[in-house]
XYZ file of N, CA and C in Angstrom:
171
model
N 2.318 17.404 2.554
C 2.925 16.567 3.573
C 3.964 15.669 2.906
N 4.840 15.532 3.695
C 6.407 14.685 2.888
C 6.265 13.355 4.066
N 6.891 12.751 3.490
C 6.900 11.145 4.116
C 8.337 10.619 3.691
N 8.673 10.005 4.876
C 10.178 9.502 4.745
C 10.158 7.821 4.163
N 11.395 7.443 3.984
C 11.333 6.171 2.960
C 10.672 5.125 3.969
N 10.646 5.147 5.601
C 10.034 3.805 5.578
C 8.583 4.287 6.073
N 8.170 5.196 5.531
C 6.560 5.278 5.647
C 6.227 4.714 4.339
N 6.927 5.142 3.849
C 6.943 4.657 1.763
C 6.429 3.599 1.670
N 7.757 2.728 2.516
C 7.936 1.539 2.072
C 6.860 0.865 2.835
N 6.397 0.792 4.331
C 5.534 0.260 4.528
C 4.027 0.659 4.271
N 4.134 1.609 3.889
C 2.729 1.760 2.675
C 2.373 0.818 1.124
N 3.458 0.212 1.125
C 3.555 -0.336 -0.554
C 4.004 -1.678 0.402
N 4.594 -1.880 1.627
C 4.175 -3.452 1.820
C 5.776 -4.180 1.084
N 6.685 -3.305 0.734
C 8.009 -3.666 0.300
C 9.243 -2.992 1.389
N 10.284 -3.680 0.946
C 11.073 -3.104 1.798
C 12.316 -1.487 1.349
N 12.725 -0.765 2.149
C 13.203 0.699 2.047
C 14.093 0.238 0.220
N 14.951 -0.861 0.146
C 15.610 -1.026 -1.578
C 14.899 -0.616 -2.230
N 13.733 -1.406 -2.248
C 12.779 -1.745 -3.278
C 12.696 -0.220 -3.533
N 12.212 0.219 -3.175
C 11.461 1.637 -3.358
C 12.337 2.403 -4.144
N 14.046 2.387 -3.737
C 15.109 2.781 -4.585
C 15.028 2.381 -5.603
N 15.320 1.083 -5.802
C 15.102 0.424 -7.423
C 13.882 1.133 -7.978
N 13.147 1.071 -7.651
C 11.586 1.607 -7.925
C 11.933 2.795 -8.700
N 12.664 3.751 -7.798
C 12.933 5.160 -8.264
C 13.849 5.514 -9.784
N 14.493 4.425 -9.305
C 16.109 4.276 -10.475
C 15.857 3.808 -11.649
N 14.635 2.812 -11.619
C 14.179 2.302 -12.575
C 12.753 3.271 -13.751
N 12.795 4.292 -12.613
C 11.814 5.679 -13.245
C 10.309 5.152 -13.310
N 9.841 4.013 -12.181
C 8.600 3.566 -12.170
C 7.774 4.241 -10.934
N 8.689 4.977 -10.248
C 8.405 5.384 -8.946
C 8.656 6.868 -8.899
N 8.162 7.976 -8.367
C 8.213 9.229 -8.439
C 9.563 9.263 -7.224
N 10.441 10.512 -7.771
C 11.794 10.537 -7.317
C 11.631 11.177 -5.686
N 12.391 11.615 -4.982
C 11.994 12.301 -4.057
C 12.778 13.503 -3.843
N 12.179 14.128 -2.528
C 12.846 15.720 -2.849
C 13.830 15.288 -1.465
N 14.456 16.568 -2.027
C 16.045 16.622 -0.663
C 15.590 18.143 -0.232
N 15.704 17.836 1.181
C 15.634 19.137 2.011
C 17.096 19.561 2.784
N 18.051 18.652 2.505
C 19.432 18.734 3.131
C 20.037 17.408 2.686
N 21.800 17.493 3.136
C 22.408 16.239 2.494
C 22.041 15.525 2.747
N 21.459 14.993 4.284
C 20.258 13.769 4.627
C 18.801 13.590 4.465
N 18.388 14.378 4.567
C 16.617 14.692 4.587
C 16.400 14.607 3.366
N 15.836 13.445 3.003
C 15.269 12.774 1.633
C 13.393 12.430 1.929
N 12.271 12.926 1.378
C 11.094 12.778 1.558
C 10.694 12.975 0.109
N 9.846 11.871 0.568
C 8.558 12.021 -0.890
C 7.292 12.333 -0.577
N 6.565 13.041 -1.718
C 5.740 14.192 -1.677
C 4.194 13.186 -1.476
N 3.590 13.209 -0.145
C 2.098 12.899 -0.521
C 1.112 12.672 -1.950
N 1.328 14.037 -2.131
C 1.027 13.778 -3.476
C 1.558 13.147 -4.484
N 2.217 13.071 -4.753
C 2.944 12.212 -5.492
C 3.070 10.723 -5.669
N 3.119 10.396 -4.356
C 2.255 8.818 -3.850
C 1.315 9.104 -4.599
N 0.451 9.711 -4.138
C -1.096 9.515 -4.631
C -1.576 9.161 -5.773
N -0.647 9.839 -7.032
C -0.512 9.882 -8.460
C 0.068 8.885 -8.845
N 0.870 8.348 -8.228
C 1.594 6.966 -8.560
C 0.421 6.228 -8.474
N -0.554 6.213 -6.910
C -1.370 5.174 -6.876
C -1.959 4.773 -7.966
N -3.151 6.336 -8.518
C -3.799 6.538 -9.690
C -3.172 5.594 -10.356
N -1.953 5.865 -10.975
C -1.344 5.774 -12.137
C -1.342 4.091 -12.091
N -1.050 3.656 -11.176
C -0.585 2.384 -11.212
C -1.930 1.324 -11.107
N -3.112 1.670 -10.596
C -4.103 1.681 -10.412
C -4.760 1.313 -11.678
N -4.914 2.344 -12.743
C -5.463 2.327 -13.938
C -4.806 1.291 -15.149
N -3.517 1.019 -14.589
C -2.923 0.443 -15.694
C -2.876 -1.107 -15.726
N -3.781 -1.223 -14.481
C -4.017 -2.744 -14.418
C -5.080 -3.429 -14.715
């Protein structure tokens, strides 16, 4: 399942930037392109971030 940036973003409680910076800054898993507009990030991938971010605290 793919999720668009403001499911993202209101899952993490920040706003649609943040999540960019997030990405740019390589702290955040990138997202996939399904067309020149259709930008989604991967369920999973959230998920692994969670883990990830989760453990390191």
């Amino acid at each position: 399942m793919y999720q668009k940036i403001r499911e993202v973003s209101k899952r993490f409680d920040v706003a649609p930037w943040t999540i960019w910076r997030w990405v740019n800054d390589g702290f955040f898993p990138a997202p996939y392109r399904f067309g020149p507009s259709t930008i989604r990030w991967c369920e999973d991938d959230i998920k692994k971030f969670e883990v990830r971010s989760a453990t390191q605290m």
